[in-house]
Tab-separated table of C-alpha atoms in Angstrom:
chain	number	residue	atom	x	y	z
A	1	MET	CA	59.529	74.045	-28.471
A	2	SER	CA	58.991	72.608	-31.848
A	3	GLU	CA	61.712	74.719	-33.477
A	4	THR	CA	64.133	73.919	-30.737
A	5	HIS	CA	63.360	69.897	-31.104
A	6	GLU	CA	63.806	70.584	-34.751
A	7	GLU	CA	67.134	72.447	-34.473
A	8	ALA	CA	68.339	69.472	-32.369
A	9	THR	CA	67.504	66.352	-34.703
A	10	GLN	CA	69.089	68.203	-37.463
A	11	PRO	CA	72.572	66.626	-38.278
A	12	ARG	CA	75.735	68.441	-37.353
A	13	SER	CA	78.256	68.859	-40.335
A	14	LEU	CA	81.843	69.321	-39.612
A	15	ARG	CA	84.037	71.474	-41.472
A	16	VAL	CA	87.816	71.015	-41.931
A	17	GLU	CA	89.835	73.917	-43.077
A	18	VAL	CA	93.395	73.555	-44.320
A	19	ALA	CA	95.971	76.307	-44.296
A	20	PRO	CA	97.754	77.051	-47.777
A	21	ARG	CA	100.819	76.828	-46.056
A	22	THR	CA	99.781	73.460	-45.241
A	23	LEU	CA	99.233	72.247	-48.481
A	24	VAL	CA	102.356	73.709	-49.735
A	25	ALA	CA	104.213	71.753	-47.295
A	26	ILE	CA	102.610	68.483	-47.747
A	27	ALA	CA	103.325	69.115	-51.681
A	28	GLY	CA	106.730	69.774	-50.903
A	29	ALA	CA	106.926	66.634	-48.870
A	30	ILE	CA	105.778	64.668	-51.705
A	31	ALA	CA	107.700	66.181	-54.284
A	32	LEU	CA	110.646	65.339	-52.234
A	33	VAL	CA	110.157	61.845	-51.636
A	34	TRP	CA	109.233	61.595	-55.337
A	35	LEU	CA	112.696	63.319	-56.165
A	36	LEU	CA	114.354	60.936	-53.731
A	37	GLY	CA	113.134	57.944	-55.433
A	38	LEU	CA	114.391	59.135	-59.039
A	39	LEU	CA	117.830	59.893	-57.621
A	40	TRP	CA	118.192	57.141	-55.412
A	41	ASN	CA	121.621	55.761	-56.738
A	42	VAL	CA	122.625	59.324	-56.329
A	43	VAL	CA	121.499	59.718	-52.768
A	44	ILE	CA	123.548	56.594	-51.969
A	45	ILE	CA	126.909	57.584	-53.903
A	46	VAL	CA	126.553	60.895	-51.968
A	47	THR	CA	126.051	59.331	-48.472
A	48	ILE	CA	128.861	56.575	-48.803
A	49	ALA	CA	131.505	59.285	-50.127
A	50	LEU	CA	130.805	61.208	-46.924
A	51	VAL	CA	131.267	58.295	-44.876
A	52	LEU	CA	134.628	57.906	-46.495
A	53	VAL	CA	135.301	61.431	-46.053
A	54	GLY	CA	134.154	61.417	-42.275
A	55	THR	CA	136.619	58.467	-42.182
A	56	LEU	CA	139.792	59.374	-43.858
A	57	ASP	CA	139.569	63.512	-43.039
A	58	PRO	CA	140.823	62.914	-39.501
A	59	MET	CA	144.073	60.979	-40.689
A	60	VAL	CA	144.660	63.867	-43.638
A	61	ALA	CA	144.521	66.620	-41.045
A	62	TRP	CA	146.482	64.520	-38.868
A	63	LEU	CA	149.317	64.816	-41.332
A	64	GLU	CA	148.617	67.911	-42.241
A	65	ARG	CA	149.307	69.205	-38.520
A	66	ARG	CA	152.787	67.789	-38.834
A	67	GLY	CA	153.977	69.580	-41.808
A	68	LEU	CA	152.727	67.823	-44.854
A	69	GLY	CA	150.538	69.625	-47.555
A	70	ARG	CA	146.728	68.467	-48.025
A	71	GLY	CA	147.479	67.196	-51.458
A	72	ARG	CA	150.918	64.934	-50.217
A	73	SER	CA	148.837	63.884	-47.115
A	74	LEU	CA	145.850	62.751	-49.157
A	75	ALA	CA	148.228	61.241	-51.815
A	76	LEU	CA	150.048	58.940	-49.290
A	77	ILE	CA	146.901	57.868	-47.277
A	78	LEU	CA	145.200	56.742	-50.767
A	79	PHE	CA	148.658	55.460	-51.496
A	80	LEU	CA	148.732	53.149	-48.422
A	81	LEU	CA	145.121	52.341	-49.013
A	82	VAL	CA	146.022	50.702	-52.424
A	83	LEU	CA	148.664	48.902	-50.753
A	84	VAL	CA	146.559	47.606	-47.883
A	85	PHE	CA	144.082	46.641	-50.575
A	86	ALA	CA	146.575	44.706	-53.008
A	87	GLY	CA	147.794	42.912	-50.274
A	88	ILE	CA	144.568	41.541	-48.845
A	89	VAL	CA	143.522	40.508	-52.528
A	90	LEU	CA	146.775	38.622	-52.905
A	91	ALA	CA	146.534	36.897	-49.463
A	92	THR	CA	143.030	35.760	-49.556
A	93	VAL	CA	141.956	35.317	-53.334
A	94	PRO	CA	144.580	32.813	-54.842
A	95	PRO	CA	144.161	30.527	-51.826
A	96	LEU	CA	140.446	30.785	-52.141
A	97	LEU	CA	140.250	30.073	-55.779
A	98	SER	CA	142.864	27.062	-55.378
A	99	GLN	CA	140.339	25.662	-52.372
A	100	LEU	CA	137.529	25.861	-54.976
A	101	GLN	CA	139.333	23.928	-57.771
A	102	HIS	CA	140.486	21.372	-55.253
A	103	ILE	CA	136.417	21.198	-54.370
A	104	VAL	CA	135.416	20.919	-58.037
A	105	GLU	CA	138.123	18.113	-58.983
A	106	ASP	CA	137.075	16.008	-55.550
A	107	ALA	CA	133.456	16.579	-56.326
A	108	PRO	CA	133.089	12.987	-57.920
A	109	LYS	CA	135.134	11.376	-55.386
A	110	GLU	CA	133.135	13.008	-52.470
A	111	ARG	CA	129.786	12.229	-54.126
A	112	ASN	CA	130.925	8.701	-54.372
A	113	ARG	CA	131.808	8.310	-50.762
A	114	ILE	CA	128.787	10.344	-49.443
A	115	ALA	CA	126.449	7.449	-51.558
A	116	GLU	CA	128.641	4.670	-49.778
A	117	PHE	CA	127.824	5.916	-46.693
A	118	PHE	CA	124.265	5.983	-47.119
A	119	ASP	CA	124.350	2.355	-48.620
A	120	SER	CA	125.724	1.280	-45.334
A	121	TYR	CA	122.347	1.533	-43.895
A	122	LYS	CA	119.196	-0.655	-44.935
A	123	SER	CA	116.747	2.476	-45.510
A	124	GLY	CA	119.457	4.992	-47.081
A	125	ALA	CA	119.147	3.217	-50.637
A	126	PRO	CA	117.125	6.070	-51.770
A	127	PHE	CA	119.414	8.850	-50.473
A	128	ALA	CA	122.602	6.895	-51.823
A	129	LYS	CA	120.698	6.858	-55.392
A	130	ALA	CA	119.655	10.649	-55.229
A	131	VAL	CA	123.497	11.414	-54.263
A	132	ARG	CA	124.736	9.406	-57.513
A	133	SER	CA	122.297	11.169	-59.769
A	134	VAL	CA	123.637	14.545	-59.103
A	135	PRO	CA	125.059	16.181	-62.323
A	136	LEU	CA	128.362	17.726	-60.896
A	137	ASP	CA	129.270	18.463	-64.359
A	138	ASP	CA	126.111	20.323	-65.338
A	139	VAL	CA	126.340	22.171	-62.007
A	140	VAL	CA	129.760	23.396	-62.716
A	141	VAL	CA	128.489	24.898	-65.914
A	142	LYS	CA	125.743	26.536	-64.492
A	143	ALA	CA	127.483	28.298	-62.170
A	144	GLY	CA	129.725	29.618	-64.676
A	145	ASN	CA	126.827	30.797	-66.834
A	146	GLU	CA	125.311	32.349	-63.621
A	147	MET	CA	128.855	34.336	-62.971
A	148	LEU	CA	128.826	35.513	-66.396
A	149	SER	CA	124.966	36.846	-66.471
A	150	TYR	CA	125.753	38.732	-63.399
A	151	SER	CA	129.000	40.470	-64.907
A	152	THR	CA	127.313	43.429	-66.188
A	153	TYR	CA	126.014	43.990	-62.467
A	154	VAL	CA	129.422	43.587	-61.305
A	155	LEU	CA	130.848	46.153	-64.207
A	156	ALA	CA	128.225	48.804	-62.901
A	157	ALA	CA	128.878	48.334	-59.330
A	158	LEU	CA	132.715	48.987	-59.992
A	159	GLY	CA	131.486	52.178	-61.904
A	160	TYR	CA	129.544	53.399	-58.754
A	161	ALA	CA	132.636	52.404	-56.466
A	162	LEU	CA	134.999	54.499	-58.728
A	163	THR	CA	132.594	57.469	-58.758
A	164	THR	CA	132.206	57.403	-55.074
A	165	MET	CA	135.745	57.106	-54.565
A	166	PHE	CA	136.617	60.151	-56.728
A	167	LEU	CA	133.806	62.416	-55.015
A	168	ALA	CA	135.467	61.586	-51.889
A	169	ILE	CA	138.682	62.558	-53.013
A	170	TYR	CA	137.500	65.959	-54.537
A	171	LEU	CA	135.816	66.542	-50.946
A	172	LEU	CA	138.891	65.789	-49.417
A	173	ALA	CA	141.258	67.619	-51.753
A	174	ASP	CA	139.276	70.936	-51.153
A	175	PRO	CA	136.963	70.494	-47.950
A	176	ARG	CA	136.740	74.321	-47.520
A	177	HIS	CA	135.023	74.982	-50.828
A	178	ALA	CA	132.478	71.771	-50.142
A	179	LYS	CA	131.731	73.130	-46.936
A	180	SER	CA	131.108	76.517	-48.136
A	181	ALA	CA	128.521	74.959	-50.540
A	182	VAL	CA	126.680	73.259	-47.915
A	183	PHE	CA	126.603	76.604	-45.841
A	184	ALA	CA	125.175	78.230	-48.720
A	185	VAL	CA	121.958	76.290	-48.970
A	186	MET	CA	121.419	76.566	-45.326
A	187	PRO	CA	119.799	79.991	-43.712
A	188	ARG	CA	122.176	82.038	-41.974
A	189	ASN	CA	120.482	81.649	-38.757
A	190	HIS	CA	120.862	78.041	-38.608
A	191	HIS	CA	124.721	78.263	-39.530
A	192	VAL	CA	125.914	77.660	-35.999
A	193	LYS	CA	123.557	74.552	-35.848
A	194	LEU	CA	124.760	73.131	-39.152
A	195	ALA	CA	128.395	73.561	-37.887
A	196	ARG	CA	127.643	71.848	-34.550
A	197	ILE	CA	125.986	68.989	-36.810
A	198	LEU	CA	128.623	68.539	-39.103
A	199	LYS	CA	131.225	68.110	-36.399
A	200	GLN	CA	129.277	65.513	-34.398
A	201	LEU	CA	128.548	63.574	-37.726
A	202	SER	CA	132.160	63.201	-37.912
A	203	VAL	CA	132.029	62.027	-34.468
A	204	ILE	CA	129.789	59.187	-35.321
A	205	VAL	CA	131.185	58.334	-38.798
A	206	GLY	CA	134.796	57.628	-36.522
A	207	GLY	CA	132.867	55.699	-34.088
A	208	TYR	CA	130.854	53.450	-36.728
A	209	MET	CA	134.353	52.825	-38.344
A	210	ARG	CA	136.054	51.920	-35.175
A	211	GLY	CA	133.228	49.570	-34.275
A	212	GLN	CA	133.175	47.840	-37.760
A	213	LEU	CA	136.912	47.483	-37.152
A	214	ILE	CA	136.132	45.703	-33.784
A	215	THR	CA	133.815	43.205	-35.193
A	216	SER	CA	135.999	42.779	-38.286
A	217	VAL	CA	138.959	41.903	-36.164
A	218	ALA	CA	136.940	39.569	-33.850
A	219	ILE	CA	135.700	37.222	-36.441
A	220	GLY	CA	138.907	37.404	-37.966
A	221	VAL	CA	140.587	36.190	-34.544
A	222	PHE	CA	137.833	33.779	-34.381
A	223	MET	CA	138.222	32.217	-37.422
A	224	PHE	CA	142.145	32.186	-37.432
A	225	ALA	CA	141.772	30.410	-34.116
A	226	THR	CA	139.172	27.985	-35.409
A	227	MET	CA	140.903	27.033	-38.579
A	228	SER	CA	144.412	26.914	-36.846
A	229	ALA	CA	143.025	24.338	-34.516
A	230	LEU	CA	141.265	22.015	-37.180
A	231	ARG	CA	144.786	22.467	-39.043
A	232	VAL	CA	143.519	23.682	-42.111
A	233	ASP	CA	145.659	25.209	-44.873
A	234	ASP	CA	145.423	28.776	-45.560
A	235	ALA	CA	144.145	29.613	-42.213
A	236	LEU	CA	145.038	33.302	-42.609
A	237	ALA	CA	143.383	33.859	-46.073
A	238	ILE	CA	140.251	32.602	-44.718
A	239	ALA	CA	140.166	34.766	-41.488
A	240	VAL	CA	141.063	37.992	-43.709
A	241	PHE	CA	138.106	36.980	-45.939
A	242	ALA	CA	135.910	36.452	-42.910
A	243	ALA	CA	137.003	39.968	-41.673
A	244	LEU	CA	136.169	41.687	-44.903
A	245	THR	CA	132.753	39.953	-45.539
A	246	ASP	CA	131.942	40.659	-41.783
A	247	ILE	CA	131.499	44.242	-42.769
A	248	ILE	CA	128.056	43.351	-44.282
A	249	PRO	CA	125.536	43.324	-41.292
A	250	PHE	CA	123.432	40.038	-40.410
A	251	VAL	CA	124.522	38.095	-43.673
A	252	GLY	CA	128.516	38.498	-43.753
A	253	GLY	CA	129.321	35.972	-40.967
A	254	TYR	CA	127.303	33.241	-43.036
A	255	LEU	CA	129.438	34.508	-46.073
A	256	ALA	CA	132.401	33.879	-44.042
A	257	SER	CA	131.286	30.258	-43.485
A	258	GLY	CA	131.567	29.508	-47.133
A	259	PRO	CA	135.235	29.200	-47.427
A	260	ALA	CA	135.783	27.847	-44.051
A	261	VAL	CA	133.115	24.943	-44.874
A	262	LEU	CA	134.869	24.034	-48.413
A	263	ALA	CA	138.188	23.934	-46.215
A	264	VAL	CA	137.198	21.049	-44.360
A	265	ALA	CA	134.697	19.652	-46.918
A	266	GLY	CA	137.463	16.788	-47.229
A	267	ARG	CA	137.580	15.631	-43.556
A	268	GLY	CA	133.906	14.112	-43.263
A	269	THR	CA	130.584	15.046	-42.342
A	270	PRO	CA	131.510	15.545	-38.427
A	271	THR	CA	133.811	18.169	-39.137
A	272	ILE	CA	131.563	19.879	-41.560
A	273	ILE	CA	128.626	20.150	-39.216
A	274	LEU	CA	131.143	21.445	-36.262
A	275	VAL	CA	132.378	24.109	-38.630
A	276	VAL	CA	128.656	25.141	-39.485
A	277	ALA	CA	127.582	25.102	-35.889
A	278	LEU	CA	130.372	27.360	-34.663
A	279	MET	CA	129.573	29.727	-37.338
A	280	VAL	CA	126.269	29.804	-36.695
A	281	LEU	CA	126.727	30.241	-32.964
A	282	TYR	CA	129.383	32.985	-33.606
A	283	GLN	CA	126.977	34.926	-35.868
A	284	GLU	CA	124.302	34.591	-33.312
A	285	PHE	CA	126.727	36.401	-30.743
A	286	GLU	CA	128.188	38.742	-32.845
A	287	SER	CA	124.464	39.991	-33.999
A	288	ARG	CA	122.775	39.953	-30.804
A	289	ILE	CA	125.414	40.810	-28.393
A	290	LEU	CA	128.592	42.227	-29.988
A	291	VAL	CA	126.924	44.675	-32.454
A	292	PRO	CA	124.510	46.216	-30.466
A	293	ARG	CA	126.857	46.717	-27.352
A	294	VAL	CA	129.978	48.045	-29.441
A	295	TYR	CA	127.782	50.558	-32.055
A	296	GLY	CA	125.391	51.463	-29.334
A	297	ARG	CA	128.242	52.603	-27.099
A	298	VAL	CA	130.097	54.489	-29.814
A	299	LEU	CA	127.131	55.805	-31.628
A	300	ARG	CA	124.997	56.630	-28.208
A	301	MET	CA	122.208	54.176	-29.499
A	302	SER	CA	120.769	51.479	-27.425
A	303	PRO	CA	121.058	48.043	-28.271
A	304	ALA	CA	117.340	47.614	-29.125
A	305	THR	CA	117.500	50.849	-31.712
A	306	VAL	CA	120.657	49.235	-33.330
A	307	LEU	CA	118.724	45.997	-34.070
A	308	VAL	CA	115.750	48.060	-35.470
A	309	ALA	CA	117.829	50.117	-37.384
A	310	LEU	CA	119.589	47.376	-39.329
A	311	LEU	CA	116.300	45.653	-39.641
A	312	ILE	CA	115.034	48.671	-41.210
A	313	GLY	CA	117.988	49.660	-43.504
A	314	GLY	CA	118.326	45.857	-44.790
A	315	THR	CA	114.342	45.771	-45.479
A	316	LEU	CA	114.776	48.924	-47.617
A	317	MET	CA	117.753	48.451	-49.341
A	318	GLY	CA	119.078	45.417	-48.753
A	319	ILE	CA	123.373	45.007	-48.251
A	320	ILE	CA	123.324	48.898	-48.773
A	321	GLY	CA	120.694	49.782	-46.552
A	322	ALA	CA	122.253	47.625	-43.930
A	323	LEU	CA	126.042	49.121	-44.245
A	324	LEU	CA	124.297	52.474	-43.755
A	325	ALA	CA	121.629	52.137	-41.473
A	326	LEU	CA	123.740	52.681	-38.140
A	327	PRO	CA	125.310	56.171	-39.506
A	328	ILE	CA	122.141	57.359	-40.785
A	329	ALA	CA	119.860	56.527	-37.724
A	330	ALA	CA	122.802	58.041	-35.630
A	331	GLY	CA	122.667	61.282	-37.917
A	332	LEU	CA	119.011	61.556	-37.789
A	333	ARG	CA	118.585	61.289	-33.877
A	334	LEU	CA	121.370	64.005	-33.923
A	335	VAL	CA	119.689	66.226	-36.556
A	336	VAL	CA	116.590	66.165	-34.100
A	337	ARG	CA	118.311	66.780	-31.135
A	338	GLU	CA	120.077	69.667	-32.496
A	339	MET	CA	117.152	71.128	-33.942
A	340	ARG	CA	115.595	70.944	-30.673
A	341	VAL	CA	112.217	69.277	-31.837
A	342	ASP	CA	109.887	68.694	-28.950
A	343	LEU	CA	108.991	64.746	-28.834
A	344	PRO	CA	105.863	63.499	-27.739
A	345	GLY	CA	106.896	62.343	-23.909
A	346	GLU	CA	108.826	65.490	-23.441
A	347	ALA	CA	107.797	68.344	-20.978
A	348	PRO	CA	107.341	71.905	-23.064
A	349	ASP	CA	110.249	73.351	-21.104
A	350	ASP	CA	112.681	70.426	-21.503
A	351	LYS	CA	114.761	72.139	-24.140
A	352	GLN	CA	114.443	75.925	-22.756
A	353	HIS	CA	118.217	75.712	-21.470
A	354	GLU	CA	119.326	74.589	-24.931
A	355	ARG	CA	117.213	76.891	-26.946
A	356	ALA	CA	118.704	79.841	-24.664
A	357	ALA	CA	122.530	78.550	-25.443
A	358	ASP	CA	121.404	78.329	-29.024
A	359	ALA	CA	119.931	81.970	-29.234
A	360	HIS	CA	123.278	83.178	-27.666
A	361	GLN	CA	125.552	81.458	-29.928
A	362	GLU	CA	123.543	82.889	-32.941
A	363	HIS	CA	123.492	86.216	-31.881
A	364	LEU	CA	127.220	85.922	-31.201
A	365	TYR	CA	127.737	84.512	-34.815
A	366	GLU	CA	125.859	87.186	-36.448
A	367	HIS	CA	127.729	89.722	-34.760
A	368	LEU	CA	131.422	88.201	-35.916
A	369	ALA	CA	130.325	87.002	-39.604
A	370	GLU	CA	128.565	90.174	-40.656
A	371	GLY	CA	129.806	90.946	-43.919
A	372	ALA	CA	132.268	88.201	-43.786
A	373	PRO	CA	132.588	85.941	-47.109
A	374	LEU	CA	130.859	82.607	-46.895
A	375	ASP	CA	134.026	80.477	-46.494
A	376	GLU	CA	134.996	82.852	-43.399
A	377	ALA	CA	131.451	82.704	-42.193
A	378	ALA	CA	131.528	78.639	-42.293
A	379	GLU	CA	134.860	78.830	-40.216
A	380	ILE	CA	133.502	81.334	-37.752
A	381	ALA	CA	130.341	79.329	-37.241
A	382	GLY	CA	132.342	76.328	-36.522
A	383	LYS	CA	134.538	78.305	-33.753
A	384	VAL	CA	131.353	79.504	-32.479
A	385	ALA	CA	129.595	76.140	-32.248
A	386	ALA	CA	132.828	74.541	-30.698
A	387	GLY	CA	132.905	77.708	-27.986
A	388	LYS	CA	136.250	78.686	-28.942
A	389	THR	CA	135.360	82.173	-30.069
A	390	LYS	CA	134.718	85.340	-28.036
A	391	VAL	CA	133.673	88.902	-28.710
A	392	THR	CA	135.612	91.800	-27.176
A	393	GLY	CA	134.701	95.343	-28.703
A	394	ARG	CA	134.747	94.355	-32.155
A	395	HIS	CA	137.405	92.036	-32.439
A	396	ILE	CA	137.648	88.106	-32.334
A	397	ARG	CA	139.550	86.164	-29.409
A	398	HIS	CA	140.175	82.474	-30.105
C-alpha cells in the first residue's frame, strides 16, 4: 500500500514530441513571412500587375478573336487608355487648379467676411480676433514647402507605377510563356487545380473592376447632379475627379468632397455645410450599403466579409491594402475552396464528391499530358479544368 501511495503522490510529467517535418514546416513558414517582409514592394507590384492583366486580357482576347494580332490588339488598347487618361487630365486638372487659385486669391476677403460675421454677435469677438490672426500668406508658403518635400515620394510612386505597367504589358504580350512559368513551379498533380484557380481568378478580377466601375459612376453622377443643382462652374470636372478618387476605398469620397467644397466656398457657410453634409451622407451610403452589395455579389462574398476585408487591408497596408483587399480576399477564398481544405465547421464527407471529381480530372490530365512540353501541358490542364477535353483511345477530343 505504501508503494502505491508513493506512486500516486509523485508528480506526473507531460512529454511533448514534435515531428521533424513539423519543425521544418514551421521554419519554412517563418522564412516565407520574413522574405515577404523584405520583398513587400515587389509583391505589391506583381499583384497590381496581375490585376491589370486580368482586367485587360479579356479585351485583348476579344480583339484577337476578330482577326487582330495579339501585339496589335494590345497596342490599340494601350493607345485608347492613354487617350482616355489624357482626356481625363485635361478635363479635370485645369479647372481644379483654377478654382484653387481663385480660393487663394479670395482668401483675405473671405477671412474678413467671416470675422465680420462673428463681430455681429456679442460673444463672437474672440472668434473674430482668431480669424483675423490667421496668417494666410504663411499657410500658402507652408503648403508649397510641404508639396516640395513630398516630391521625392511622388517620383518614387511614378517609378513603381511605370514598373507595374511594363510588367503587365510583358505578361499580356506573352501570356503563354508567363503561364508556363507559373505551371513550372507547381507539382504536376496540381496542374488541373492551378488551371481552375487561374480561370476563376480572371472572373474575380473582372467582377472587381466592374464593381469599381459601378461605384465610380454612381458617385460621379451624384456629384454632377449636386453641383449642377447648385449651378457650380466646371461641374463635370468635379464629377470626373470624384469618380477617379472613389477608387480609393473609405477615403475616396471624402477626398472628392474637397473640390466640391472649394467650388462653393464663396457662397456662404450654409451652402458649404449643405455640400459637406451631402458628401458625408453619400459616403456612408456607399461604404455601408452600395460597396458591400455590389462587391459581395460579383465576388461572391457576404457584405460583412467585404467590410472586414477592407478594414484589414487598410489597416495593414493603407490605401494600397484597401485597393487590393477585395480581390486578394476573394482569391484566398477561391484557393481554400479549390484545394478542398476542411474547415472546422464542415463535416468530414462534405467534399467527397469534389475530391472524386478532382481525382478523375487529374487522371485524365496525366493521360493526356504524358510527355507533352510544359506550354502544351498548361493548355491541356486548362481544357481539362473547363471540361472541354475527353479521351477516346489515345486521342484528344475537344
